[in-house]
Coordinates of C-alpha atoms and ligand atoms in Angstrom, one line a residue:
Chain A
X1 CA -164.2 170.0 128.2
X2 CA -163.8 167.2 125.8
X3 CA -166.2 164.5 125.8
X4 CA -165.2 161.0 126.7
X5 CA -166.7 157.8 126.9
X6 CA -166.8 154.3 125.5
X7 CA -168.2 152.8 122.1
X8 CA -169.8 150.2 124.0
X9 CA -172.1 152.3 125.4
X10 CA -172.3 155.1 123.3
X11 CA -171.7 153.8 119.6
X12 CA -170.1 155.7 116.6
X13 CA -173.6 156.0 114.8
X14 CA -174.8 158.4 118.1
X15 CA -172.2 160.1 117.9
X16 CA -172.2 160.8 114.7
X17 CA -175.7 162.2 115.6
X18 CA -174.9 164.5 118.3
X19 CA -171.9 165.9 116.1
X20 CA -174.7 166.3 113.4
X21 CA -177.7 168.1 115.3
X22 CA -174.6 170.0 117.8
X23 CA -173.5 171.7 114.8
X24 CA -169.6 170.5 116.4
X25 CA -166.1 171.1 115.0
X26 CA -163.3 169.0 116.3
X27 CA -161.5 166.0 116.3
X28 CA -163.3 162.2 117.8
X29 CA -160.1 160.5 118.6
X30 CA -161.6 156.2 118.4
X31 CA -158.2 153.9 120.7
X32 CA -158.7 150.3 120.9
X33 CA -155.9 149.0 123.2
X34 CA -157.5 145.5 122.4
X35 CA -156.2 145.6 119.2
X36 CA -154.1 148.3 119.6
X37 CA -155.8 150.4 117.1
X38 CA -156.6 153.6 116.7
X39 CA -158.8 156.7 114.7
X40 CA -159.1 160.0 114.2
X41 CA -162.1 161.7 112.6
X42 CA -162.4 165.5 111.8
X43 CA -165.4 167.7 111.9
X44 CA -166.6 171.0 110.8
X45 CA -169.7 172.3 111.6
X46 CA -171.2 169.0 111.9
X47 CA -170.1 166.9 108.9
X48 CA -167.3 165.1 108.5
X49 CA -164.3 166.6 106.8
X50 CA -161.4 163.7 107.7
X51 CA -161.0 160.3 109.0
X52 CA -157.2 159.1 109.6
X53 CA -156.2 155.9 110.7
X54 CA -152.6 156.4 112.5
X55 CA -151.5 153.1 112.2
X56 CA -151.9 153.2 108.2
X57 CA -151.8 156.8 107.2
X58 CA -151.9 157.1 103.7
X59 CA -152.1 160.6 102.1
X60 CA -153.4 162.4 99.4
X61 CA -151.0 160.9 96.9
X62 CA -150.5 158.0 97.7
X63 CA -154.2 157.1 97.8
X64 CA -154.4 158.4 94.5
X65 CA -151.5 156.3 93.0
X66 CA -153.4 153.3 95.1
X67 CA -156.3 154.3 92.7
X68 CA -154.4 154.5 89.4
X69 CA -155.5 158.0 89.7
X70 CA -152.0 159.8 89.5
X71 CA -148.8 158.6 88.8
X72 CA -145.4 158.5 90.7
X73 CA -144.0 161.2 88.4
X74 CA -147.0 163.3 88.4
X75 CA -146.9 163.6 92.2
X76 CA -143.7 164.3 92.2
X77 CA -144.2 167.0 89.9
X78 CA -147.0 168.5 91.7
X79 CA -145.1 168.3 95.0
X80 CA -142.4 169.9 93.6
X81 CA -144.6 172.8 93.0
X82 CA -146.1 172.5 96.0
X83 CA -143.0 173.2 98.1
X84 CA -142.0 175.9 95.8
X85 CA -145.1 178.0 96.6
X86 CA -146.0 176.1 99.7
X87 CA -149.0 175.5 101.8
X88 CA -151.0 175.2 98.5
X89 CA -153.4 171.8 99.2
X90 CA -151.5 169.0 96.9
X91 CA -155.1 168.1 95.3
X92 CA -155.8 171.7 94.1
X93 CA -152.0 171.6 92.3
X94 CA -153.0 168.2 90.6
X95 CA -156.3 169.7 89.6
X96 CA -154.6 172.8 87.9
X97 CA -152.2 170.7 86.3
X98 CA -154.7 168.7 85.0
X99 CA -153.6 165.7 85.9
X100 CA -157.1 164.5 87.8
X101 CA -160.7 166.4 87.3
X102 CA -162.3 168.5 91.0
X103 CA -165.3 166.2 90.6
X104 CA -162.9 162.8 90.7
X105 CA -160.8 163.7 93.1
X106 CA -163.7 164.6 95.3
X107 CA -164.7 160.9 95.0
X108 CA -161.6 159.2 95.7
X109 CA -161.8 161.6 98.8
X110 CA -165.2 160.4 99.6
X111 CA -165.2 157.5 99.0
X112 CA -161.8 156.6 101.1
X113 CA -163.2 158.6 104.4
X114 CA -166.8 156.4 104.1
X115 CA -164.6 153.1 103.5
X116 CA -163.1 153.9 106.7
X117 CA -166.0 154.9 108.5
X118 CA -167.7 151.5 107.7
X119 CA -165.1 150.2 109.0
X120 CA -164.8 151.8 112.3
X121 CA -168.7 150.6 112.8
X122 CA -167.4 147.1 113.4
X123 CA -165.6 148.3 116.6
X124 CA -168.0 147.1 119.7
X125 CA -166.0 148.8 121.9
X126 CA -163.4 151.2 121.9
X127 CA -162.5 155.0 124.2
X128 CA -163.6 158.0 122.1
X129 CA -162.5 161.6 123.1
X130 CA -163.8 164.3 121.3
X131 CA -162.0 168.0 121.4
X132 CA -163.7 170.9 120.0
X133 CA -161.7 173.2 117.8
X134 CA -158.9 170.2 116.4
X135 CA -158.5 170.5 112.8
X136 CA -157.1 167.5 110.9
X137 CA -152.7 168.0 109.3
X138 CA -152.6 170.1 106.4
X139 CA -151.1 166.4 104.7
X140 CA -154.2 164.5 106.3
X141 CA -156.9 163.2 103.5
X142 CA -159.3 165.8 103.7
X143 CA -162.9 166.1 102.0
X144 CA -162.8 169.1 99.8
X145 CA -166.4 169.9 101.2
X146 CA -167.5 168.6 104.7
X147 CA -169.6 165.6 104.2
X148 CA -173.1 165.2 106.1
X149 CA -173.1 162.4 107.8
X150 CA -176.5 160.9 108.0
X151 CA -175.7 158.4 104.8
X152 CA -173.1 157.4 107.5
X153 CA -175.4 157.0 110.3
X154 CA -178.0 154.8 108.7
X155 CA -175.0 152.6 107.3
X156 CA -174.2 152.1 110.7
X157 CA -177.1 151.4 112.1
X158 CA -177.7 148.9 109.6
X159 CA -174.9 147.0 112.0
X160 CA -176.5 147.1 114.9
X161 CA -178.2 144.3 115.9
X162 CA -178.5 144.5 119.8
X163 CA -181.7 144.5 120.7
X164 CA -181.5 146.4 123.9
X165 CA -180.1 149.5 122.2
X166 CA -183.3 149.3 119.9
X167 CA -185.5 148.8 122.6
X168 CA -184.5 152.1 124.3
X169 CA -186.0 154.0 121.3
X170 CA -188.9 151.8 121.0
X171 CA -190.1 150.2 124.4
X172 CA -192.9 148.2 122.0
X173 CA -194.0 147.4 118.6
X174 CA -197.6 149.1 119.3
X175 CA -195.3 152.7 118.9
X176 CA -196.9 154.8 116.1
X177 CA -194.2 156.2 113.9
X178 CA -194.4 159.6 112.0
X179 CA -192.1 161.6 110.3
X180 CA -190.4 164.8 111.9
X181 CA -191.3 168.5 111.3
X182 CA -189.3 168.6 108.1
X183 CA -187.6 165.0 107.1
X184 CA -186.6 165.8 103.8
X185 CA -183.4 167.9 105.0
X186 CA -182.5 164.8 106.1
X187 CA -183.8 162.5 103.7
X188 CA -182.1 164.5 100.8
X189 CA -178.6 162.7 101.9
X190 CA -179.9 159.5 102.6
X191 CA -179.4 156.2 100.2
X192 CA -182.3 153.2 101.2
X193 CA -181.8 149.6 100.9
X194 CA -185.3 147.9 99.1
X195 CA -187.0 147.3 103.0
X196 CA -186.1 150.5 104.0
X197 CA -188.1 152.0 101.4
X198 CA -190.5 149.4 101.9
X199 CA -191.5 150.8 105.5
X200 CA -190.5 154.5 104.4
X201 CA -193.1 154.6 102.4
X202 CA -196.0 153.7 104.5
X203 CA -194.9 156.0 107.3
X204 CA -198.6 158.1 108.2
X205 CA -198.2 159.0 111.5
X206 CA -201.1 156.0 111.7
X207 CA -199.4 153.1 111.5
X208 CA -197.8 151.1 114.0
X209 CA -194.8 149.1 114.0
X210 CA -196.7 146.3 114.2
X211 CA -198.9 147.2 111.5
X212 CA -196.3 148.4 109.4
X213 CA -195.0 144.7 109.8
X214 CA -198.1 143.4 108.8
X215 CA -198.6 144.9 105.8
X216 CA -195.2 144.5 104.5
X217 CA -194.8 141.0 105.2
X218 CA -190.7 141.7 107.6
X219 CA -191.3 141.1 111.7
X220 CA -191.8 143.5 114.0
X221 CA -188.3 143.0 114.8
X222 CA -187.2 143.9 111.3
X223 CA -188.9 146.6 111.1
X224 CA -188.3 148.3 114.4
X225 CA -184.4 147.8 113.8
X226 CA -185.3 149.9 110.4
X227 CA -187.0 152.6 112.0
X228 CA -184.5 152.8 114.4
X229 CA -182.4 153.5 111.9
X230 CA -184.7 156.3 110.5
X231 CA -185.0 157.9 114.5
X232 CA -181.1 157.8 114.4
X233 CA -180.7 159.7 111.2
X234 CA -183.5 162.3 112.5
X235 CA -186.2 161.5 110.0
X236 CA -189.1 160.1 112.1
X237 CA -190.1 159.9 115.8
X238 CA -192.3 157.3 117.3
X239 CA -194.8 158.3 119.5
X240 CA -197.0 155.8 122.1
X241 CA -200.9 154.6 120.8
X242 CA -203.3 156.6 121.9
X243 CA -206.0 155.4 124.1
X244 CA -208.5 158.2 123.9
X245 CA -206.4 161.1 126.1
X246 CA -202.6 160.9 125.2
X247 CA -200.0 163.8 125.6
X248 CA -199.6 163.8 121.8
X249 CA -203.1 165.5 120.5
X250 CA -201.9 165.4 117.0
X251 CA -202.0 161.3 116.4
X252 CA -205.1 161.3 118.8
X253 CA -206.7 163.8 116.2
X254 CA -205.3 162.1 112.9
X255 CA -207.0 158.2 114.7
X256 CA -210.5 159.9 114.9
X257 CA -210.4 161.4 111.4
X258 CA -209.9 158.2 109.4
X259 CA -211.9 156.8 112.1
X260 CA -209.9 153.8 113.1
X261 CA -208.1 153.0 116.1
X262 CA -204.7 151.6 116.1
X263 CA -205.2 147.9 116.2
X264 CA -204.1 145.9 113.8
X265 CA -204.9 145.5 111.1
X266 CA -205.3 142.2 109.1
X267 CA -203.1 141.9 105.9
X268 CA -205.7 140.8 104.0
X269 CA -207.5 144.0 104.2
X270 CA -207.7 145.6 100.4
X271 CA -205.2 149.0 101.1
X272 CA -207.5 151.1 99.2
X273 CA -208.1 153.9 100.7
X274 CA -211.6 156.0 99.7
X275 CA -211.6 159.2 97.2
X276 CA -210.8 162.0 99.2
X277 CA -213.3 164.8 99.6
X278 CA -213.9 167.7 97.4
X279 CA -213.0 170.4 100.0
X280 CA -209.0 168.6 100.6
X281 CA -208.4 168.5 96.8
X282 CA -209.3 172.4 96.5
X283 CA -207.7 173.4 99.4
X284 CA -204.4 171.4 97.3
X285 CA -205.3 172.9 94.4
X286 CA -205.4 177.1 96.1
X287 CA -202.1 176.2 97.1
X288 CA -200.1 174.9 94.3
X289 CA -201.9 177.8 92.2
X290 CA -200.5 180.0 94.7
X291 CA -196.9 178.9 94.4
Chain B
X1 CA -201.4 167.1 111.2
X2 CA -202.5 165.7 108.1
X3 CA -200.1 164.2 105.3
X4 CA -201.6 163.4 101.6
X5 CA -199.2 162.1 99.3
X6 CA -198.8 162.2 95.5
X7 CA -196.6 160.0 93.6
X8 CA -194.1 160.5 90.6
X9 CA -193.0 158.3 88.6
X10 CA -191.2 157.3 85.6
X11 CA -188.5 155.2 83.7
X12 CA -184.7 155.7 84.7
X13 CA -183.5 159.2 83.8
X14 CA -187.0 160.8 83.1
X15 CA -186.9 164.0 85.2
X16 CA -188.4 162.4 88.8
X17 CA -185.8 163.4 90.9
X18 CA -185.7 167.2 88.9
X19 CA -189.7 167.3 89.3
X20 CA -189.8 167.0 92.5
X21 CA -186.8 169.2 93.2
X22 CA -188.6 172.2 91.2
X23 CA -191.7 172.1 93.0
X24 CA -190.7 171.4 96.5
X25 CA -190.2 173.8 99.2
X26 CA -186.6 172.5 100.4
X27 CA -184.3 171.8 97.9
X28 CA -183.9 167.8 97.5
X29 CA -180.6 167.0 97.2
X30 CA -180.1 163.4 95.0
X31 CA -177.4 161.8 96.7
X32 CA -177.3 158.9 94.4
X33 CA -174.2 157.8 92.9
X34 CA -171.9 155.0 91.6
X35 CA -170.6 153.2 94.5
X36 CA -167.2 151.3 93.7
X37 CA -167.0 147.6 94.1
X38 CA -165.5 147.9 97.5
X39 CA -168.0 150.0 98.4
X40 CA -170.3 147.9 97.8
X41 CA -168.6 144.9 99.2
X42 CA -168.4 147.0 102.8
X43 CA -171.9 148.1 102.5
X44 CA -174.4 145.4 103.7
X45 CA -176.9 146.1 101.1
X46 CA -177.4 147.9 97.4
X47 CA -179.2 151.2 98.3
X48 CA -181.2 153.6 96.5
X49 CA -181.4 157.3 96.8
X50 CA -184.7 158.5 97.7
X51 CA -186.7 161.5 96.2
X52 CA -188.7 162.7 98.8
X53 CA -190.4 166.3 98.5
X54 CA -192.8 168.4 100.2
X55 CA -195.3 171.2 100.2
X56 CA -197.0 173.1 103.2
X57 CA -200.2 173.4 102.0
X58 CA -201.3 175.0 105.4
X59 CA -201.0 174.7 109.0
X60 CA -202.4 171.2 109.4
X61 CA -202.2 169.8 105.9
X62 CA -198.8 168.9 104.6
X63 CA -198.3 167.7 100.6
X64 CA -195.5 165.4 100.3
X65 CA -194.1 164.0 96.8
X66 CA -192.3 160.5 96.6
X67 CA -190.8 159.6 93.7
X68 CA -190.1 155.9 92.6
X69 CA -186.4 155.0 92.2
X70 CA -186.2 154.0 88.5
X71 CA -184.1 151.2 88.1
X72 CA -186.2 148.2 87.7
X73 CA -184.8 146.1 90.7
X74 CA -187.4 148.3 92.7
X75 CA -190.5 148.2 90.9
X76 CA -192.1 146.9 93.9
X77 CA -192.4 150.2 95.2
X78 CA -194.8 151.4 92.7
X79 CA -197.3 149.3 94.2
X80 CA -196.2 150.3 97.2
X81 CA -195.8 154.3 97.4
X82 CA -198.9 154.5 95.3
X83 CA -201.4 152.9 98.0
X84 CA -202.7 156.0 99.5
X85 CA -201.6 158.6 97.4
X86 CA -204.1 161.5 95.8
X87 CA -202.4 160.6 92.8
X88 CA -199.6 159.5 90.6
X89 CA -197.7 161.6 87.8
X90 CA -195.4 159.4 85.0
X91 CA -192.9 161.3 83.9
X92 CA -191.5 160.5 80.3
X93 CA -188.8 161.8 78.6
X94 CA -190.0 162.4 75.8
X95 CA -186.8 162.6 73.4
X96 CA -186.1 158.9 74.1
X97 CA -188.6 156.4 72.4
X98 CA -186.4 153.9 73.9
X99 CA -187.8 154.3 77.0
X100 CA -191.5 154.4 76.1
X101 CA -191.7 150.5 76.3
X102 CA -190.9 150.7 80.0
X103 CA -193.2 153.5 80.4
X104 CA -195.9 151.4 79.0
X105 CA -195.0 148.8 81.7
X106 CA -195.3 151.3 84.6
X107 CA -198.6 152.8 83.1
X108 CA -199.8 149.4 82.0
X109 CA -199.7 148.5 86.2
X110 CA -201.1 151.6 87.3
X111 CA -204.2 150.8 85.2
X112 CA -204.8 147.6 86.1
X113 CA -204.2 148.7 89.9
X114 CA -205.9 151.8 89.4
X115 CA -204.6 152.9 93.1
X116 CA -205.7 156.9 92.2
X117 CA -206.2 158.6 89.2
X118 CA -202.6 159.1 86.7
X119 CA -201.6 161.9 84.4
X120 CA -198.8 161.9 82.0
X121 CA -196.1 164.7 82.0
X122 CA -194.6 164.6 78.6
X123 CA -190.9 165.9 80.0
X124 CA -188.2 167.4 78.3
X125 CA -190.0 169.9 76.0
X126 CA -187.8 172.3 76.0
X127 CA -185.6 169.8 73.8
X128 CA -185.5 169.7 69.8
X129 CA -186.0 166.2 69.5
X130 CA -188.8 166.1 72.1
X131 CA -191.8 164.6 71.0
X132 CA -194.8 166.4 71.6
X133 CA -197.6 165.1 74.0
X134 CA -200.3 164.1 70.7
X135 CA -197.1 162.1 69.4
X136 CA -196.3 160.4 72.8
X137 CA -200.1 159.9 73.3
X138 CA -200.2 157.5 70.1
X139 CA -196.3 156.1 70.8
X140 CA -197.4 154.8 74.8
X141 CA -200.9 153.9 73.6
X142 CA -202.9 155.3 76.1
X143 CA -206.6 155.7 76.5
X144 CA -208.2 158.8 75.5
X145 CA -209.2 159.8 78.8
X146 CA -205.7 160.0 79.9
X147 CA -204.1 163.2 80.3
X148 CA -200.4 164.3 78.8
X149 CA -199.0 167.4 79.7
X150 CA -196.1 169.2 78.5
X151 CA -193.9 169.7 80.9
X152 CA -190.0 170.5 81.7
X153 CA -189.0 169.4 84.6
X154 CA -186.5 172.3 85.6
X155 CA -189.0 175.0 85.2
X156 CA -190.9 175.5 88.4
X157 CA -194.5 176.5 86.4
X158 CA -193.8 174.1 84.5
X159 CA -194.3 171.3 87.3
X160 CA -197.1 173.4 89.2
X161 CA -199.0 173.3 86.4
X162 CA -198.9 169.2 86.1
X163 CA -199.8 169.2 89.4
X164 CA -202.6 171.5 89.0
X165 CA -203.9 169.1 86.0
X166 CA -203.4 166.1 88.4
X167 CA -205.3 167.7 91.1
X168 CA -208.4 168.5 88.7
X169 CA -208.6 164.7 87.6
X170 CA -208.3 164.2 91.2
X171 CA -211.3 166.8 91.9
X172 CA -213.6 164.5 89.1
X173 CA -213.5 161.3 91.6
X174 CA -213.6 163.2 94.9
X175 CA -216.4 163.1 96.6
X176 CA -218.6 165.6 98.4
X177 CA -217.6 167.4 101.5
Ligands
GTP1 N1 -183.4 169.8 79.2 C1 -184.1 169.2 80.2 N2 -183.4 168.3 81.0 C2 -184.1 167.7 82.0 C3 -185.5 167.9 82.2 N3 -185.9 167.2 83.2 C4 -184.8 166.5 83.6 N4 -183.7 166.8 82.9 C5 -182.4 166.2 83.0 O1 -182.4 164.8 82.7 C6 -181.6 164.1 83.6 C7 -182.3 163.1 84.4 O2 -183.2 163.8 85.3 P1 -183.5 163.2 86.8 O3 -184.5 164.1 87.4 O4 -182.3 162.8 87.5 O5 -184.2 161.8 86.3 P2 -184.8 160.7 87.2 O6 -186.1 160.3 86.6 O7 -184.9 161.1 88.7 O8 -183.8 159.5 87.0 P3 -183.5 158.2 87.9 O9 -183.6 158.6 89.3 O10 -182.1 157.8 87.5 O11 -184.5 157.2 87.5 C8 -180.9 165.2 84.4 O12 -179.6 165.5 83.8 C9 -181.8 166.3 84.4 O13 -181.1 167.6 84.6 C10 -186.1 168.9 81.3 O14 -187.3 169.2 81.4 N5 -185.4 169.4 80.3
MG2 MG1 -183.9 160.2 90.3

């Protein structure tokens, strides 16, 4: 059953999680009768191996003579050999002939698929299909490894500047953020612009949006369109204040051990935050030995 | 669940991003790379890759390691990452006295913060020209009560043992309980 919708309601960036955290293979097929436009993207296993445009295809070869990579007799060369011994991948004959390095090529490759998914992010609307099981055409760009996409989703997150779609992650700014069972899977593919770290950084499972703004000096707004970002590439969750007797016993429990509750907190308050005790540092110190 | 956090840091190309990779439990992956100009002209912003580690330490205590990007453009997140940390490493590579100027700098402001206590891990050892930790002790001028450890950064000992020096300057300031 292929999945169908509209952009305006469901935007690339989600998709591009779901195809992420479903583990999906198959083809997201982007028309724009507005404009009369039109995409293709590709996936395997969840990361993004293709992204065509129909109405400007350009393949392997002539990207790369776009680039100054290869020239017109090169190509030609390697597609001669190519249709001698066919079904060989065009990029793999112009790396054996030497004529561009694995590691370059790669790069064109890359960067051409995430030029065209920034791109697609400007589209506010748009019909999306997506069919498990399509593989891109063997003379379609392709990505010599699948590429994970959550670079791609904070990028486009970065566009979104509807509030409402914000809002339905994080109802208010009193929301305590904290990081997910094991972020650094996903932070490991993740590039941050200065104010993203900025807010990365003071993530505690403590702090609130509000209080993060505080400290930092961005609004509340800014800061909750960042840590959108962050819940949309699958690196924190925000979770509600607690008053005493919440759901989630873990933020409750972390309040009452640095013996604060979540108000906020005046910037002018020194950030310092006391030695820690004796009994914490050994406990760190059994484990690294222990490595 | 409770998250301490220790901090490492260093000028560009001192063996952050390979520390933290060594002694984590996941593999970090740097993602960093060149971006083209056009690249950067569709991307809204410049963006940094971010070296972000971690160690389960046990059930309800997780260790995680930032590093600071090195480029100078974000030096503002020294300041920042190191509020709250246990403690800082600076990594220096040690076969490039051109780089020990901006060392200074980055050790210069974590004395005069003096957010947690700092050692020094005297990277690269396994190198020829390396200079040894007495040598870069005297090059980066730094007070007698700092520590400098040898260290190479792609040896997983190597890094659990800077951490273990770390956490026994850390021990000194702790208090009881
Ligand atoms: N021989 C040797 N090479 C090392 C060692 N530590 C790091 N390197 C190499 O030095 C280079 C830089 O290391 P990185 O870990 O990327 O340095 P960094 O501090 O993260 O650099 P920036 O993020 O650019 O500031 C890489 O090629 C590493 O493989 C070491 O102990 N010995
Ligand atoms: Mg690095």
């Amino acid at each position: 059953m292929p999945l169908v919708g509209n952009l305006r309601d469901f935007a690339l960036h989600d998709f591009l999680y779901l195809v992420d955290r479903g583990y999906k293979t198959g083809s997201l097929m982007l028309n724009r009768p507005s404009t009369d436009d039109a995409a293709h993207l590709y996936f395997d296993k969840g990361k993004l191996l293709s992204v065509v445009r129909p109405q400007r295809r350009e393949r392997l070869g002539e990207l790369l003579i776009r680039l100054g990579k290869v020239s017109p007799q090169q190509l030609a060369q390697a597609l001669q050999t190519q249709q001698m011994n066919n079904a060989r991948p065009l990029g793999q004959i112009l790396v054996e002939h030497g004529v561009i390095g694995q590691r370059d090529l790669q790069f064109c490759i890359q960067q051409q698929i995430e030029e065209t998914v920034y791109e697609l992010f400007a589209w506010r609307d748009g019909e999306f299909k997506f069919q498990a099981g399509q593989k891109p055409a063997p003379d379609d760009v392709q990505s010599l490894v699948p590429l994970p996409v959550e670079n791609l989703i904070m990028e486009g997150v970065r566009r979104v500047d509807e509030m409402s779609r914000i809002k339905e992650r994080i109802p208010n700014n009193d929301m305590i953020v904290r990081f997910v069972d094991r972020p650094q899977e996903k932070a490991a593919n993740i590039n941050m612009t200065a104010d993203e770290w900025r807010i990365f950084a003071r993530i505690n499972g403590r702090s609130s949006i509000n209080e993060i703004a505080d400290k930092i000096g961005l609004t509340p707004y800014a800061v909750s369109h960042i840590v959108f970002g962050f819940i949309t590439a699958g690196l924190v969750e925000v979770t509600r204040p607690t008053g005493g007797q919440s759901s989630k016993a873990p933020v409750a429990a972390q309040a009452q051990r640095v013996g604060s509750t979540p108000t906020r907190r005046s910037a002018a308050e020194p950030a310092y935050v006391e030695p820690p005790k004796k009994s914490l540092v050994a406990r760190l110190i059994n484990r690294i030995r222990g490595l | 669940m409770q998250t301490v956090k220790m901090v490492i840091s260093g000028a560009v190309n001192a063996g952050k991003t390979e520390f933290i990779r060594s002694i984590s439990e996941i593999e970090v992956v740097s993602t960093e790379r060149k971006a083209t100009d056009e690249t950067r002209l569709l991307k809204k912003e410049t963006t940094v890759a971010m070296d972000f580690g971690r160690i389960t330490i046990a059930n309800d205590l997780v260790l995680h390691l930032f590093g600071t990007p090195g480029q100078r453009r974000f030096d503002f997140m020294w300041e920042i990452l190191s509020e709250g940390a246990l403690g800082l490493v600076v990594v220096v590579d040690s076969t490039r006295p051109e780089t020990f100027r901006e060392t200074t700098r980055i050790v210069e402001f974590f004395n005069e913060m003096r957010p947690a206590p700092y050692i020094i891990a005297a990277n690269k050892q396994d190198k020829d020209t390396a200079w040894s930790p007495d040598e870069l002790r005297l090059a980066l001028r730094l007070p007698e009560q700092v520590k400098v450890v040898p260290c190479i950064a792609t040896q997983r000992d190597s890094c659990k043992n800077v951490l273990l020096e770390l956490l026994y300057e850390i021990m000194e300031t702790a208090k009881e309980g």
